[in-house]
Amino acid sequence: MNVAAAPKFTADDAARLARELYGLSLTAESLPSERDRNFVLKDDVGPRFVLKIANREEALEVLDLQNKLLERLAASATGLAFPRLVAARSGLEITPVPGEDGAAYFVRLLTWVDGVPMATVQPHSVELLRSLGAALARVDRALAGFEHAAAHRIFYWDLRHASMAWRYLDLLPEERRRILRPFIDAWRALDWDSLPAGTIYNDANDYNVLVDPAGTRVVSLLDLGDAVHSAIAGDLAIAMAYAMLDKQDPIAAAAEVVAGYHSVRPLSEAETDAVYTLAAARLCASVCYAANQARLAPDNQYLNISNRPAWALLEKLASFPIGWPTEVFRRVCGYAAGARTSASLAESRRRMLGPSLSLSYSEPLHIVRGWRQHLYDAGGRRYLDCVNNVAHVGHAHPRVNEAASRQMALLNTNTRYLHEHLAEYIERLTALLPPSLNVVYLVCSGSEANELALRLARAHTGRDGIFVLDAAYHGNTSALVDISPYKFNGKGGRGKPAHVEIMPLPDTYRGPYRGPDAASRYAAHVADAARKSPPAAFFAESASGCGGQIFFPPGYLADAFAAVRSAGGVCVADEVQTGFGRAGSHFWMFETQGALPDIVTMGKPIANGHPMGAVATTRAIADSFANGMEYFNTFGGNPVSCAAALAVLDVVRDEGLQENARATGDYLLAGLRDLATRSPLIGDVRGCGLFLGVELNATAAEASALVDRTKEGGVLLSTDGPRHNVIKIKPPLVFGRADADVLLHQTWGML
Ligand code: PMP
């Protein structure tokens, strides 16, 4: 359809036609239209009619189709108000009139329908989005069996013929074509025969949808000019496409439209599976046509109305994990096998899961997918994940997934056999550690790693006593709870066991020593204690996570380790949270302290979520432990874990994630420090790479309410520290500058 063939009539012409053809004395004002010319006719009270002058290329049968559709809809129980067609004084419903170019243009008059364009209503409530779906379903129901020869046309807005739009792909720059390609491929793969067909309205764009003044329900649908015989689900898909524009959570919004629709005209499984592809195809077609029209008619404003938001939306949709939107819609329509409501999942946990585990957030999340630095819930919402340091190289990283699943399909067994993956992994891991730490044990968790470290240290020294930092957590076994003040001094704890000594947490914000000599003064406590009762080991995280993201004054760890070592003890760096490049400047956090441990324990990020841990130590310590009793660990070091862990090392290296941690961490730290100068809520900002803490001037309850609120805004944070008032930031290392900006500019605005 040639947009340039839009009629050239003026408002004065329209007023004249109203008078001459319909005997109406009204004033006329132009309305926007893609390819026709429409005028509102008003009297003193307000709008009365719409005078529609069709595009020169519009066939008479198509206008007749529109008229017949209006009649059908007016006679059906749709709950919507449709315009009525007004005949001219001549008795004609469609009157040809000559344009200034001498061609005949078809004129029709429709009664005015009151309502507010949905595009101008903000925000779109759940109620409104559901009403939109329901309205379209009622229209589709009303049109069941409607037949008109003109509906069987090859029409460029018919989603079946969206390939007419793909002809303009070449007008787009390559980076934009790259966004569209997967959506177009999905459209090409559609099985149209599986989708029920009929005459559809085909144009529920947000300027055509009228809602009540309160913005709670749809009252009318305008403009039947795009009606066509096509897949019925196209009506829903088009409404979804526009409902998703400018939404923080477009899939959640679309899910409400689907729910409303499904409640009136239940979607088949095939339709449910197709609607997302159809909606995305509509957006793709829209931007392709806009590219063409911009070339043909550079000054037609209407063409640009939905273009910019459409691109923003397409970019966002392209960042979602494949299949997730459809999974959400399948849940809405009851086609997701095994899917259950959040309430039923919570109830099952409450009744049958060991009760010693709380859920995050006062309204728990039901997460169904992870992708890069985001988590995706069952209801269609996406969250920026600033919590899960375990998904080190990004959730569901394809290289980790591929490596682990390929190995899973080949062999998974214990480590009493030779295997390439194990050999390669221990070679590569030791190459990343100081040369003295050249013996590795592979285990299944951070707790197992620390548990083994405890045994190694005791075997090597023949002693029992352990030094730990205040507020530390080292794992969930009995022996580790005994060396974790976070636990034994916390709720349900039995206090400090006799064999454990607590060293002051080297906290330069709240602790006793804050000046330039803080490192040596904190280390002096360790030296004193080591002189008095030499321990088997000193366990320390290289920066304290459970202690509230505490970064030690420079040199502390080196001094403390030296004191312990000179008393014959073993120094254990717990890198379970902090290792593998998170520190940014260094691969291991202990390196930022210039310290050399005797044992390093690893876990969490080591295999990107696959359960694994590791202990690295010296040959001398390993030899002391090798007293004849074997250390057997059924799953530790199995080929699948090693494959996943190797892939993590590959990705950290190939994607430059340590450097990203440094650059993004520095950027975030600077931004947070700037915020702190303006926000009395922020007490202290500290961090190293992508391991940061923001200590709030707030109570535990206030801090957790804040974290609940940011979650509602789509950003996941957690709190920690003895006062539970420190916001922890430890996202997957693919977290970038744009994500940091979300955190700095949106999230803190919510606090
Ligand atoms: N050490 C530290 C520092 C930890 O943070 C944790 C887990 N929070 C552990 C050890 C124990 O690891 P896991 O839960 O994998 O056993």
PDB file of N, CA, C and O and ligand atoms in Angstrom, residues 444-448 450 473-476 480 541 543 545-546 574-577 601 603-604 612 728, ligand 1:
ATOM      1  N   CYS A 444      33.377 -31.403  46.658  1.00  0.00           N
ATOM      2  CA  CYS A 444      32.074 -31.078  46.072  1.00  0.00           C
ATOM      3  C   CYS A 444      31.457 -29.776  46.565  1.00  0.00           C
ATOM      4  O   CYS A 444      30.373 -29.407  46.123  1.00  0.00           O
ATOM      5  N   SER A 445      32.092 -29.105  47.509  1.00  0.00           N
ATOM      6  CA  SER A 445      31.493 -27.864  48.006  1.00  0.00           C
ATOM      7  C   SER A 445      32.551 -27.078  48.764  1.00  0.00           C
ATOM      8  O   SER A 445      33.630 -27.613  49.087  1.00  0.00           O
ATOM      9  N   GLY A 446      32.213 -25.851  49.084  1.00  0.00           N
ATOM     10  CA  GLY A 446      33.105 -25.022  49.894  1.00  0.00           C
ATOM     11  C   GLY A 446      33.279 -25.632  51.276  1.00  0.00           C
ATOM     12  O   GLY A 446      34.373 -25.603  51.856  1.00  0.00           O
ATOM     13  N   SER A 447      32.200 -26.192  51.810  1.00  0.00           N
ATOM     14  CA  SER A 447      32.298 -26.811  53.138  1.00  0.00           C
ATOM     15  C   SER A 447      33.253 -27.991  53.106  1.00  0.00           C
ATOM     16  O   SER A 447      34.100 -28.141  53.994  1.00  0.00           O
ATOM     17  N   GLU A 448      33.114 -28.822  52.097  1.00  0.00           N
ATOM     18  CA  GLU A 448      34.033 -29.972  52.010  1.00  0.00           C
ATOM     19  C   GLU A 448      35.477 -29.500  51.875  1.00  0.00           C
ATOM     20  O   GLU A 448      36.391 -30.124  52.408  1.00  0.00           O
ATOM     21  N   ASN A 450      36.800 -26.676  53.109  1.00  0.00           N
ATOM     22  CA  ASN A 450      37.277 -26.195  54.409  1.00  0.00           C
ATOM     23  C   ASN A 450      37.419 -27.329  55.420  1.00  0.00           C
ATOM     24  O   ASN A 450      38.321 -27.328  56.254  1.00  0.00           O
ATOM     25  N   TYR A 473      32.257 -17.150  58.412  1.00  0.00           N
ATOM     26  CA  TYR A 473      31.525 -18.385  58.111  1.00  0.00           C
ATOM     27  C   TYR A 473      32.384 -19.226  57.181  1.00  0.00           C
ATOM     28  O   TYR A 473      32.878 -18.719  56.169  1.00  0.00           O
ATOM     29  N   HIS A 474      32.567 -20.495  57.540  1.00  0.00           N
ATOM     30  CA  HIS A 474      33.407 -21.350  56.693  1.00  0.00           C
ATOM     31  C   HIS A 474      32.706 -22.619  56.229  1.00  0.00           C
ATOM     32  O   HIS A 474      33.315 -23.413  55.511  1.00  0.00           O
ATOM     33  N   GLY A 475      31.465 -22.850  56.639  1.00  0.00           N
ATOM     34  CA  GLY A 475      30.790 -24.020  56.092  1.00  0.00           C
ATOM     35  C   GLY A 475      29.805 -24.653  57.041  1.00  0.00           C
ATOM     36  O   GLY A 475      29.687 -24.264  58.207  1.00  0.00           O
ATOM     37  N   ASN A 476      29.092 -25.668  56.529  1.00  0.00           N
ATOM     38  CA  ASN A 476      27.919 -26.189  57.240  1.00  0.00           C
ATOM     39  C   ASN A 476      28.150 -27.488  58.011  1.00  0.00           C
ATOM     40  O   ASN A 476      27.217 -28.027  58.581  1.00  0.00           O
ATOM     41  N   LEU A 480      32.965 -27.226  61.011  1.00  0.00           N
ATOM     42  CA  LEU A 480      33.056 -25.863  60.462  1.00  0.00           C
ATOM     43  C   LEU A 480      32.136 -24.883  61.178  1.00  0.00           C
ATOM     44  O   LEU A 480      32.472 -23.710  61.337  1.00  0.00           O
ATOM     45  N   GLU A 541      38.876 -15.691  55.439  1.00  0.00           N
ATOM     46  CA  GLU A 541      38.499 -15.302  54.083  1.00  0.00           C
ATOM     47  C   GLU A 541      39.430 -14.160  53.704  1.00  0.00           C
ATOM     48  O   GLU A 541      39.802 -13.342  54.564  1.00  0.00           O
ATOM     49  N   ALA A 543      38.735 -11.562  52.009  1.00  0.00           N
ATOM     50  CA  ALA A 543      37.936 -10.380  52.361  1.00  0.00           C
ATOM     51  C   ALA A 543      36.685 -10.984  52.975  1.00  0.00           C
ATOM     52  O   ALA A 543      36.188 -11.994  52.474  1.00  0.00           O
ATOM     53  N   GLY A 545      33.124 -11.893  53.721  1.00  0.00           N
ATOM     54  CA  GLY A 545      31.777 -11.783  53.151  1.00  0.00           C
ATOM     55  C   GLY A 545      30.723 -11.698  54.236  1.00  0.00           C
ATOM     56  O   GLY A 545      30.014 -10.693  54.374  1.00  0.00           O
ATOM     57  N   CYS A 546      30.634 -12.752  55.059  1.00  0.00           N
ATOM     58  CA  CYS A 546      29.613 -12.750  56.110  1.00  0.00           C
ATOM     59  C   CYS A 546      29.868 -11.653  57.136  1.00  0.00           C
ATOM     60  O   CYS A 546      28.956 -11.204  57.823  1.00  0.00           O
ATOM     61  N   ASP A 574      40.387 -18.739  52.736  1.00  0.00           N
ATOM     62  CA  ASP A 574      39.100 -19.209  52.225  1.00  0.00           C
ATOM     63  C   ASP A 574      38.705 -18.293  51.067  1.00  0.00           C
ATOM     64  O   ASP A 574      38.333 -17.137  51.270  1.00  0.00           O
ATOM     65  N   GLU A 575      38.837 -18.827  49.852  1.00  0.00           N
ATOM     66  CA  GLU A 575      38.519 -18.046  48.638  1.00  0.00           C
ATOM     67  C   GLU A 575      37.208 -18.521  48.033  1.00  0.00           C
ATOM     68  O   GLU A 575      36.949 -18.335  46.845  1.00  0.00           O
ATOM     69  N   VAL A 576      36.370 -19.152  48.875  1.00  0.00           N
ATOM     70  CA  VAL A 576      35.123 -19.729  48.360  1.00  0.00           C
ATOM     71  C   VAL A 576      34.251 -18.653  47.702  1.00  0.00           C
ATOM     72  O   VAL A 576      33.656 -18.877  46.651  1.00  0.00           O
ATOM     73  N   GLN A 577      34.209 -17.459  48.312  1.00  0.00           N
ATOM     74  CA  GLN A 577      33.393 -16.405  47.710  1.00  0.00           C
ATOM     75  C   GLN A 577      34.189 -15.520  46.761  1.00  0.00           C
ATOM     76  O   GLN A 577      33.632 -14.937  45.844  1.00  0.00           O
ATOM     77  N   THR A 601      41.212 -22.599  49.915  1.00  0.00           N
ATOM     78  CA  THR A 601      39.989 -23.375  49.669  1.00  0.00           C
ATOM     79  C   THR A 601      39.101 -22.632  48.687  1.00  0.00           C
ATOM     80  O   THR A 601      39.020 -21.402  48.702  1.00  0.00           O
ATOM     81  N   GLY A 603      35.349 -22.882  46.087  1.00  0.00           N
ATOM     82  CA  GLY A 603      34.024 -23.488  45.922  1.00  0.00           C
ATOM     83  C   GLY A 603      33.182 -22.626  45.014  1.00  0.00           C
ATOM     84  O   GLY A 603      33.667 -22.190  43.965  1.00  0.00           O
ATOM     85  N   LYS A 604      31.992 -22.371  45.469  1.00  0.00           N
ATOM     86  CA  LYS A 604      30.971 -21.592  44.749  1.00  0.00           C
ATOM     87  C   LYS A 604      31.196 -21.382  43.238  1.00  0.00           C
ATOM     88  O   LYS A 604      30.623 -22.114  42.444  1.00  0.00           O
ATOM     89  N   MET A 612      30.978 -28.156  43.262  1.00  0.00           N
ATOM     90  CA  MET A 612      32.396 -28.508  43.226  1.00  0.00           C
ATOM     91  C   MET A 612      33.150 -27.622  44.209  1.00  0.00           C
ATOM     92  O   MET A 612      32.719 -26.508  44.516  1.00  0.00           O
ATOM     93  N   LYS A 728      25.234  -6.336  49.926  1.00  0.00           N
ATOM     94  CA  LYS A 728      26.316  -7.026  49.215  1.00  0.00           C
ATOM     95  C   LYS A 728      26.073  -6.932  47.720  1.00  0.00           C
ATOM     96  O   LYS A 728      24.951  -7.118  47.260  1.00  0.00           O
TER      97      LYS A 728
HETATM   98  N1  PMP B   1      33.301 -20.456  52.977  1.00  0.00           N
HETATM   99  C1  PMP B   1      32.708 -19.300  52.691  1.00  0.00           C
HETATM  100  C2  PMP B   1      33.459 -18.036  52.831  1.00  0.00           C
HETATM  101  C3  PMP B   1      31.393 -19.279  52.279  1.00  0.00           C
HETATM  102  O1  PMP B   1      30.806 -18.128  51.993  1.00  0.00           O
HETATM  103  C4  PMP B   1      30.695 -20.511  52.162  1.00  0.00           C
HETATM  104  C5  PMP B   1      29.245 -20.547  51.682  1.00  0.00           C
HETATM  105  N2  PMP B   1      28.503 -19.433  51.959  1.00  0.00           N
HETATM  106  C6  PMP B   1      31.341 -21.683  52.469  1.00  0.00           C
HETATM  107  C7  PMP B   1      32.649 -21.628  52.862  1.00  0.00           C
HETATM  108  C8  PMP B   1      30.655 -23.012  52.378  1.00  0.00           C
HETATM  109  O2  PMP B   1      30.423 -23.355  51.056  1.00  0.00           O
HETATM  110  P1  PMP B   1      29.262 -24.384  50.677  1.00  0.00           P
HETATM  111  O3  PMP B   1      27.976 -23.766  51.026  1.00  0.00           O
HETATM  112  O4  PMP B   1      29.481 -24.590  49.195  1.00  0.00           O
HETATM  113  O5  PMP B   1      29.512 -25.640  51.409  1.00  0.00           O
END
